[in-house]
PDB file of C-alpha atoms and ligand atoms in Angstrom:
ATOM      1  CA  UNK A   1     202.724  99.352  91.988  1.00 58.00           C
ATOM      2  CA  UNK A   2     199.954 101.498  89.987  1.00 70.00           C
ATOM      3  CA  UNK A   3     198.904 101.677  86.417  1.00 72.00           C
ATOM      4  CA  UNK A   4     202.152 103.774  84.736  1.00 73.00           C
ATOM      5  CA  UNK A   5     204.008 101.807  87.148  1.00 77.00           C
ATOM      6  CA  UNK A   6     202.907  98.435  85.729  1.00 76.00           C
ATOM      7  CA  UNK A   7     203.204  99.533  82.178  1.00 72.00           C
ATOM      8  CA  UNK A   8     206.823 100.747  82.187  1.00 74.00           C
ATOM      9  CA  UNK A   9     208.073  97.477  84.299  1.00 74.00           C
ATOM     10  CA  UNK A  10     206.319  95.068  80.785  1.00 74.00           C
ATOM     11  CA  UNK A  11     207.839  96.998  78.252  1.00 71.00           C
ATOM     12  CA  UNK A  12     211.805  97.074  80.485  1.00 71.00           C
ATOM     13  CA  UNK A  13     210.670  92.697  80.334  1.00 72.00           C
ATOM     14  CA  UNK A  14     209.688  93.444  76.352  1.00 73.00           C
ATOM     15  CA  UNK A  15     213.226  94.790  75.885  1.00 75.00           C
ATOM     16  CA  UNK A  16     214.831  92.107  77.332  1.00 73.00           C
ATOM     17  CA  UNK A  17     213.250  89.409  75.061  1.00 81.00           C
ATOM     18  CA  UNK A  18     213.874  90.710  72.464  1.00 82.00           C
ATOM     19  CA  UNK A  19     217.411  91.428  73.298  1.00 83.00           C
ATOM     20  CA  UNK A  20     217.802  87.990  74.907  1.00 85.00           C
ATOM     21  CA  UNK A  21     216.039  86.394  71.270  1.00 87.00           C
ATOM     22  CA  UNK A  22     218.154  88.530  69.461  1.00 86.00           C
ATOM     23  CA  UNK A  23     221.220  86.946  71.380  1.00 88.00           C
ATOM     24  CA  UNK A  24     220.430  83.498  70.330  1.00 90.00           C
ATOM     25  CA  UNK A  25     219.612  84.253  67.310  1.00 90.00           C
ATOM     26  CA  UNK A  26     223.014  84.943  66.688  1.00 92.00           C
ATOM     27  CA  UNK A  27     224.507  82.151  69.157  1.00 94.00           C
ATOM     28  CA  UNK A  28     222.221  80.059  66.386  1.00 94.00           C
ATOM     29  CA  UNK A  29     223.632  81.783  63.896  1.00 95.00           C
ATOM     30  CA  UNK A  30     227.537  81.097  64.730  1.00 96.00           C
ATOM     31  CA  UNK A  31     226.768  77.520  65.715  1.00 97.00           C
ATOM     32  CA  UNK A  32     225.049  77.060  62.364  1.00 97.00           C
ATOM     33  CA  UNK A  33     228.631  78.167  60.944  1.00 97.00           C
ATOM     34  CA  UNK A  34     230.392  75.676  62.924  1.00 97.00           C
ATOM     35  CA  UNK A  35     228.613  72.888  62.617  1.00 98.00           C
ATOM     36  CA  UNK A  36     228.837  73.008  58.837  1.00 97.00           C
ATOM     37  CA  UNK A  37     232.656  73.848  59.008  1.00 97.00           C
ATOM     38  CA  UNK A  38     232.525  70.943  61.252  1.00 98.00           C
ATOM     39  CA  UNK A  39     230.819  69.186  58.736  1.00 98.00           C
ATOM     40  CA  UNK A  40     233.126  69.641  55.992  1.00 98.00           C
ATOM     41  CA  UNK A  41     235.848  68.913  58.026  1.00 98.00           C
ATOM     42  CA  UNK A  42     235.397  65.557  58.291  1.00 98.00           C
ATOM     43  CA  UNK A  43     234.334  64.550  54.731  1.00 97.00           C
ATOM     44  CA  UNK A  44     237.515  66.303  53.920  1.00 98.00           C
ATOM     45  CA  UNK A  45     238.782  63.422  55.923  1.00 98.00           C
ATOM     46  CA  UNK A  46     236.527  60.583  54.967  1.00 97.00           C
ATOM     47  CA  UNK A  47     237.399  61.642  51.798  1.00 96.00           C
ATOM     48  CA  UNK A  48     241.052  61.375  52.092  1.00 97.00           C
ATOM     49  CA  UNK A  49     240.512  58.116  53.779  1.00 95.00           C
ATOM     50  CA  UNK A  50     238.809  56.614  50.942  1.00 93.00           C
ATOM     51  CA  UNK A  51     241.386  58.303  48.665  1.00 94.00           C
ATOM     52  CA  UNK A  52     244.375  56.306  50.624  1.00 94.00           C
ATOM     53  CA  UNK A  53     241.568  53.402  50.718  1.00 92.00           C
ATOM     54  CA  UNK A  54     241.335  53.888  46.606  1.00 91.00           C
ATOM     55  CA  UNK A  55     245.416  54.029  45.990  1.00 91.00           C
ATOM     56  CA  UNK A  56     246.329  50.655  48.667  1.00 90.00           C
ATOM     57  CA  UNK A  57     242.923  48.151  47.740  1.00 87.00           C
ATOM     58  CA  UNK A  58     242.205  49.086  43.720  1.00 84.00           C
ATOM     59  CA  UNK A  59     243.070  46.519  41.407  1.00 79.00           C
ATOM     60  CA  UNK A  60     242.033  44.416  44.381  1.00 79.00           C
ATOM     61  CA  UNK A  61     238.896  42.036  42.014  1.00 69.00           C
ATOM     62  CA  UNK A  62     237.892  40.558  45.475  1.00 77.00           C
ATOM     63  CA  UNK A  63     236.693  43.540  47.146  1.00 76.00           C
ATOM     64  CA  UNK A  64     233.336  44.444  47.595  1.00 81.00           C
ATOM     65  CA  UNK A  65     233.697  48.177  46.345  1.00 84.00           C
ATOM     66  CA  UNK A  66     235.038  47.123  43.241  1.00 86.00           C
ATOM     67  CA  UNK A  67     232.983  48.774  41.200  1.00 88.00           C
ATOM     68  CA  UNK A  68     233.621  52.432  42.728  1.00 89.00           C
ATOM     69  CA  UNK A  69     237.126  51.815  42.554  1.00 90.00           C
ATOM     70  CA  UNK A  70     236.023  50.652  38.473  1.00 90.00           C
ATOM     71  CA  UNK A  71     234.183  54.145  38.361  1.00 93.00           C
ATOM     72  CA  UNK A  72     236.868  56.081  39.999  1.00 93.00           C
ATOM     73  CA  UNK A  73     239.560  55.469  38.127  1.00 92.00           C
ATOM     74  CA  UNK A  74     237.768  55.369  34.918  1.00 95.00           C
ATOM     75  CA  UNK A  75     237.094  59.098  36.282  1.00 97.00           C
ATOM     76  CA  UNK A  76     240.579  59.708  36.629  1.00 95.00           C
ATOM     77  CA  UNK A  77     241.163  58.781  32.898  1.00 96.00           C
ATOM     78  CA  UNK A  78     238.695  60.704  31.433  1.00 97.00           C
ATOM     79  CA  UNK A  79     240.722  63.526  33.871  1.00 96.00           C
ATOM     80  CA  UNK A  80     243.648  63.437  31.958  1.00 95.00           C
ATOM     81  CA  UNK A  81     241.802  62.675  28.455  1.00 95.00           C
ATOM     82  CA  UNK A  82     240.861  65.857  28.819  1.00 94.00           C
ATOM     83  CA  UNK A  83     243.609  67.316  30.529  1.00 89.00           C
ATOM     84  CA  UNK A  84     245.690  66.402  27.591  1.00 88.00           C
ATOM     85  CA  UNK A  85     243.230  68.050  25.753  1.00 89.00           C
ATOM     86  CA  UNK A  86     243.196  71.500  26.984  1.00 86.00           C
ATOM     87  CA  UNK A  87     246.478  71.432  26.368  1.00 82.00           C
ATOM     88  CA  UNK A  88     246.636  70.508  23.167  1.00 84.00           C
ATOM     89  CA  UNK A  89     243.667  72.904  22.518  1.00 85.00           C
ATOM     90  CA  UNK A  90     245.780  75.932  24.420  1.00 81.00           C
ATOM     91  CA  UNK A  91     248.795  74.779  22.781  1.00 82.00           C
ATOM     92  CA  UNK A  92     252.086  74.022  25.351  1.00 78.00           C
ATOM     93  CA  UNK A  93     255.191  76.346  25.804  1.00 82.00           C
ATOM     94  CA  UNK A  94     257.298  75.874  28.389  1.00 85.00           C
ATOM     95  CA  UNK A  95     258.420  77.774  31.368  1.00 88.00           C
ATOM     96  CA  UNK A  96     262.159  78.440  30.163  1.00 87.00           C
ATOM     97  CA  UNK A  97     262.754  78.989  34.885  1.00 90.00           C
ATOM     98  CA  UNK A  98     260.268  75.974  36.151  1.00 91.00           C
ATOM     99  CA  UNK A  99     259.970  74.287  33.370  1.00 87.00           C
ATOM    100  CA  UNK A 100     255.954  74.205  33.640  1.00 86.00           C
ATOM    101  CA  UNK A 101     253.645  73.188  30.758  1.00 82.00           C
ATOM    102  CA  UNK A 102     251.207  76.199  29.813  1.00 80.00           C
ATOM    103  CA  UNK A 103     248.786  78.067  27.100  1.00 80.00           C
ATOM    104  CA  UNK A 104     251.202  79.327  24.160  1.00 81.00           C
ATOM    105  CA  UNK A 105     249.412  83.036  25.082  1.00 82.00           C
ATOM    106  CA  UNK A 106     250.080  82.587  28.734  1.00 85.00           C
ATOM    107  CA  UNK A 107     252.464  85.762  29.786  1.00 87.00           C
ATOM    108  CA  UNK A 108     253.399  84.550  33.201  1.00 89.00           C
ATOM    109  CA  UNK A 109     254.477  81.193  34.642  1.00 89.00           C
ATOM    110  CA  UNK A 110     251.314  79.467  36.639  1.00 86.00           C
ATOM    111  CA  UNK A 111     253.873  77.749  38.477  1.00 89.00           C
ATOM    112  CA  UNK A 112     257.399  79.807  39.279  1.00 93.00           C
ATOM    113  CA  UNK A 113     255.828  83.758  38.166  1.00 91.00           C
ATOM    114  CA  UNK A 114     258.267  84.020  35.756  1.00 90.00           C
ATOM    115  CA  UNK A 115     257.607  86.869  32.894  1.00 88.00           C
ATOM    116  CA  UNK A 116     257.255  85.015  29.932  1.00 82.00           C
ATOM    117  CA  UNK A 117     258.367  87.706  27.663  1.00 72.00           C
ATOM    118  CA  UNK A 118     260.957  88.831  29.726  1.00 50.00           C
ATOM    119  CA  UNK A 119     262.869  85.550  29.415  1.00 45.00           C
ATOM    120  CA  UNK A 120     262.225  85.670  25.146  1.00 47.00           C
ATOM    121  CA  UNK A 121     263.918  89.613  24.913  1.00 42.00           C
ATOM    122  CA  UNK A 122     267.840  87.609  27.600  1.00 39.00           C
TER     123      UNK A 122
HETATM  124 ZN1   ZN N   1     258.505  79.069  35.839  1.00 85.53          ZN
END
């Protein structure tokens, strides 16, 4: 094998390495996406499990998670209070078709899509 053949072979091998590395990189990227979505899936299952545990055992004072139960209940109450406040500020029109509550300024029902202006004209 003469000098130029050797150079040629080295270049071909280098090209192969680059291709292989590019494939590795995209494979790793794909795996990372898969890992992330599986982790999200597991988080959702944990959350669902926690919610069903909360609903079953909330109010039992003799349990280890009493403090977390309390924090969740408190947060839920605050969410309801803030939702009520939003309705108070925005007004509370009712969809004549499905009865959903929404801001006075709404032109479409966010629940069933009825155009509210039309209903008033009829
Ligand atoms: Zn509606």
